[in-house]
XYZ file of C-alpha atoms in Angstrom:
269
model
C -7.149 -6.856 -26.132
C -5.789 -8.259 -22.839
C -3.026 -10.708 -22.041
C -1.456 -12.201 -18.941
C 1.896 -10.979 -17.702
C 4.552 -12.043 -15.212
C 6.391 -10.144 -12.466
C 8.917 -7.641 -13.813
C 7.094 -7.479 -17.146
C 7.991 -4.553 -19.372
C 4.665 -2.866 -18.579
C 5.844 -2.375 -14.980
C 8.816 -0.423 -16.319
C 6.961 1.494 -19.031
C 7.160 5.283 -19.013
C 3.393 5.592 -18.545
C 3.260 3.356 -15.477
C 6.425 4.832 -13.949
C 4.780 8.271 -13.970
C 2.140 6.921 -11.571
C 4.132 4.157 -9.935
C 3.982 5.662 -6.447
C 0.200 5.799 -6.586
C -0.090 2.205 -7.843
C 2.906 0.690 -6.070
C 0.954 -2.211 -4.563
C 0.560 -3.638 -8.066
C 4.197 -4.758 -7.882
C 3.479 -6.874 -4.799
C 0.294 -8.441 -6.144
C 2.041 -9.347 -9.392
C 4.451 -11.539 -7.416
C 1.703 -13.904 -6.215
C 1.641 -17.015 -8.382
C -2.142 -17.430 -8.187
C -2.979 -13.762 -8.767
C -4.885 -12.548 -11.799
C -2.408 -10.479 -13.839
C -3.713 -8.833 -16.983
C -2.495 -5.990 -19.138
C -3.718 -4.422 -22.352
C -1.678 -5.415 -25.376
C -0.567 -1.777 -25.802
C 0.648 -1.546 -22.166
C -1.934 1.140 -21.332
C -3.657 -0.836 -18.550
C -2.655 -3.141 -15.699
C -5.087 -5.244 -13.646
C -3.997 -7.423 -10.722
C -5.951 -9.284 -8.055
C -4.969 -11.776 -5.377
C -7.543 -14.192 -3.963
C -9.975 -12.595 -1.544
C -8.644 -9.061 -1.939
C -9.487 -5.968 -3.942
C -8.222 -5.843 -7.490
C -5.817 -3.013 -8.311
C -6.135 -1.197 -11.612
C -3.946 1.270 -13.460
C -4.967 2.997 -16.685
C -2.585 5.328 -18.486
C -3.297 9.043 -18.303
C -2.336 9.221 -21.965
C -5.790 7.871 -22.832
C -8.771 10.145 -23.340
C -11.638 9.695 -20.878
C -13.783 7.865 -23.439
C -10.889 5.589 -24.375
C -10.324 4.809 -20.694
C -13.978 4.071 -20.062
C -14.242 1.825 -23.128
C -11.137 -0.097 -22.104
C -12.354 -0.443 -18.509
C -15.749 -1.743 -19.675
C -14.030 -4.360 -21.813
C -11.924 -5.359 -18.807
C -14.988 -5.622 -16.569
C -16.603 -7.936 -19.115
C -13.415 -10.040 -19.240
C -13.230 -10.547 -15.441
C -16.925 -10.475 -14.524
C -16.905 -14.142 -13.528
C -13.942 -13.720 -11.189
C -14.500 -13.492 -7.438
C -13.531 -9.864 -7.053
C -14.715 -8.214 -3.796
C -13.778 -4.688 -4.819
C -11.504 -2.391 -6.796
C -8.685 -0.033 -5.823
C -7.615 2.593 -8.339
C -7.421 6.299 -9.015
C -10.941 7.540 -8.069
C -12.373 8.118 -11.548
C -10.929 4.869 -12.872
C -12.200 2.959 -9.834
C -15.681 4.417 -10.304
C -15.729 3.537 -14.010
C -14.723 -0.074 -13.314
C -17.126 -0.450 -10.367
C -20.062 0.775 -12.428
C -19.272 -1.511 -15.363
C -18.519 -4.573 -13.214
C -21.550 -4.175 -10.950
C -23.871 -3.558 -13.894
C -22.721 -6.855 -15.402
C -23.116 -8.700 -12.082
C -26.279 -7.028 -10.809
C -24.436 -5.721 -7.748
C -24.116 -2.440 -5.892
C -20.902 -0.760 -4.758
C -19.749 1.756 -2.170
C -16.549 3.625 -1.403
C -15.020 1.985 1.653
C -11.919 4.147 2.042
C -9.889 6.856 0.353
C -6.140 6.395 0.550
C -3.451 8.983 0.027
C -0.249 7.788 -1.610
C 3.003 9.394 -0.512
C 6.669 9.294 -1.454
C 9.680 10.708 0.361
C 12.516 12.192 -1.678
C 14.222 14.043 1.175
C 13.937 13.363 4.898
C 13.224 16.021 7.508
C 14.285 14.451 10.799
C 12.447 15.720 13.888
C 14.682 17.281 16.509
C 14.952 16.602 20.231
C 13.384 13.125 20.154
C 15.030 10.733 22.599
C 15.860 7.183 21.545
C 17.206 5.454 18.453
C 16.110 3.137 15.635
C 16.807 -0.563 16.041
C 16.236 -3.389 13.591
C 14.018 -5.844 15.471
C 15.575 -9.157 16.479
C 14.231 -12.511 17.601
C 13.790 -11.277 21.173
C 11.405 -8.591 19.903
C 8.936 -10.971 18.220
C 6.400 -10.850 21.125
C 6.370 -7.048 21.246
C 6.095 -6.812 17.450
C 3.096 -9.179 17.590
C 1.513 -7.053 20.343
C 2.121 -3.793 18.464
C 0.656 -5.336 15.280
C -2.459 -6.544 17.105
C -3.050 -3.068 18.516
C -2.357 -1.484 15.110
C -5.028 -3.665 13.505
C -7.404 -2.844 16.363
C -6.907 0.896 15.845
C -7.138 0.677 12.057
C -10.132 -1.643 11.724
C -11.883 -1.499 15.098
C -11.513 -5.226 15.732
C -10.314 -6.768 18.983
C -7.248 -8.861 18.235
C -5.026 -11.127 20.338
C -1.240 -10.969 20.269
C -1.055 -14.704 19.564
C -2.766 -14.210 16.208
C 0.204 -12.190 14.949
C 3.148 -14.187 16.261
C 3.748 -15.954 12.949
C 3.609 -12.642 11.055
C 6.001 -11.056 13.562
C 8.382 -13.999 13.336
C 8.478 -13.880 9.531
C 8.863 -10.098 9.346
C 11.588 -9.973 11.973
C 13.567 -12.821 10.414
C 13.303 -11.114 7.009
C 14.819 -7.963 8.513
C 11.735 -5.890 7.744
C 10.751 -4.672 11.247
C 12.215 -1.623 12.945
C 11.600 -0.313 16.459
C 12.202 3.056 18.035
C 13.732 2.297 21.415
C 14.069 4.568 24.451
C 16.175 3.332 27.375
C 15.857 -0.210 26.064
C 12.065 -0.047 25.732
C 10.390 -0.270 22.268
C 8.006 2.688 21.980
C 7.155 2.722 18.250
C 7.283 0.469 15.204
C 7.621 0.755 11.430
C 7.835 -2.035 8.862
C 9.060 -2.564 5.338
C 6.140 -4.115 3.485
C 7.720 -4.623 0.067
C 10.699 -3.732 -2.098
C 10.417 -3.127 -5.833
C 13.023 -1.963 -8.331
C 12.709 1.712 -7.482
C 10.666 1.931 -4.279
C 10.205 0.503 -0.808
C 6.718 0.528 0.711
C 6.438 1.197 4.439
C 3.491 0.142 6.601
C 2.465 -0.898 10.132
C 3.584 2.382 11.681
C 2.371 2.171 15.277
C 2.976 3.758 18.666
C 1.221 2.524 21.840
C -1.157 5.065 23.356
C 1.039 5.553 26.433
C 3.941 6.704 24.251
C 2.150 8.949 21.771
C 2.698 12.680 21.223
C 6.427 12.287 21.870
C 7.556 12.268 18.219
C 8.579 8.613 18.300
C 6.693 7.543 15.160
C 8.034 10.521 13.218
C 11.574 9.740 14.329
C 11.257 6.037 13.471
C 9.848 6.685 10.005
C 12.402 9.416 9.289
C 15.363 7.227 10.232
C 14.021 4.283 8.236
C 13.460 6.514 5.207
C 17.035 7.762 5.392
C 18.328 4.189 5.391
C 16.262 3.418 2.280
C 17.238 6.609 0.473
C 20.884 5.812 1.156
C 20.262 2.483 -0.601
C 19.037 4.389 -3.662
C 15.358 3.519 -3.150
C 12.411 5.867 -2.651
C 10.181 5.233 0.390
C 6.445 5.134 -0.359
C 3.347 4.467 1.714
C -0.437 4.727 1.812
C -2.418 6.506 4.524
C -6.133 6.641 5.286
C -7.409 10.040 4.196
C -9.584 10.160 7.338
C -6.635 9.793 9.726
C -5.184 13.295 10.151
C -2.613 12.209 12.750
C -0.862 9.673 10.524
C -0.984 11.981 7.506
C 0.594 14.759 9.584
C 3.372 12.445 10.781
C 4.300 11.499 7.225
C 4.128 15.037 5.868
C 6.249 16.335 8.744
C 9.162 14.014 7.952
C 9.165 14.794 4.229
C 6.518 12.659 2.521
C 4.796 14.353 -0.403
C 1.339 13.337 -1.635
C 1.315 11.619 -5.030
C -2.451 11.197 -5.458
C -5.439 9.290 -4.119
C -6.659 5.727 -4.401
C -10.357 4.885 -3.992
C -11.021 1.585 -2.225
C -14.446 0.496 -3.506
C -16.287 -2.587 -2.236
C -18.901 -4.546 -4.182
C -22.111 -5.392 -2.306
């Protein structure tokens, strides 16, 4: 019923998955980890991926009837019930079906931790009258990228973080050419990062503006300019946003991102 697969497997290019690829884009990244669990149904109607310590991600084809989906998900839950899976991320009904089956087998409870909106940008709407320009971060920017990342994590998760904890991440991201800064008069005032490139999409994350520079349109301008660069390369920008964060969702919608669906992030207790 299920078999392992490798990155760039045909299932990741199947017509069924491509229809919902924006919503499930993170599956591409997880599939690249050597030690990740990577399973698919033999008919390419389901994909399950999980990297150590993180939520599993699950896609089930919309071509299946609800009962077919639920039966397949129950069989999957039985297959992976002995794996150390802390939660599931999937389209809400699919996530619920897996969580119920998995937790019933394990004697656990579950709760919805977060609802994410998936977006893609097919045409950019650049904000007008925003001072500054987009700059690809260089080695000299590593300390400020680390500081921005620490504050981003603090805002997103409510944890107090030190800049030093993110220096290695900043160094790697900058050297890979994946960090961009919006700069005004030589001062970085906003940040956006490329998280991952797949065959058809580029996922953006870590969009952050320090509190002292907010409400000036800097984040919108940075994301818009980065999206235009990616579209010019023939790739579609995608991202996920917390459904409970109206400010970030507004920024993305303003510059041309269109919602492609929701992902439920469910944790197992």
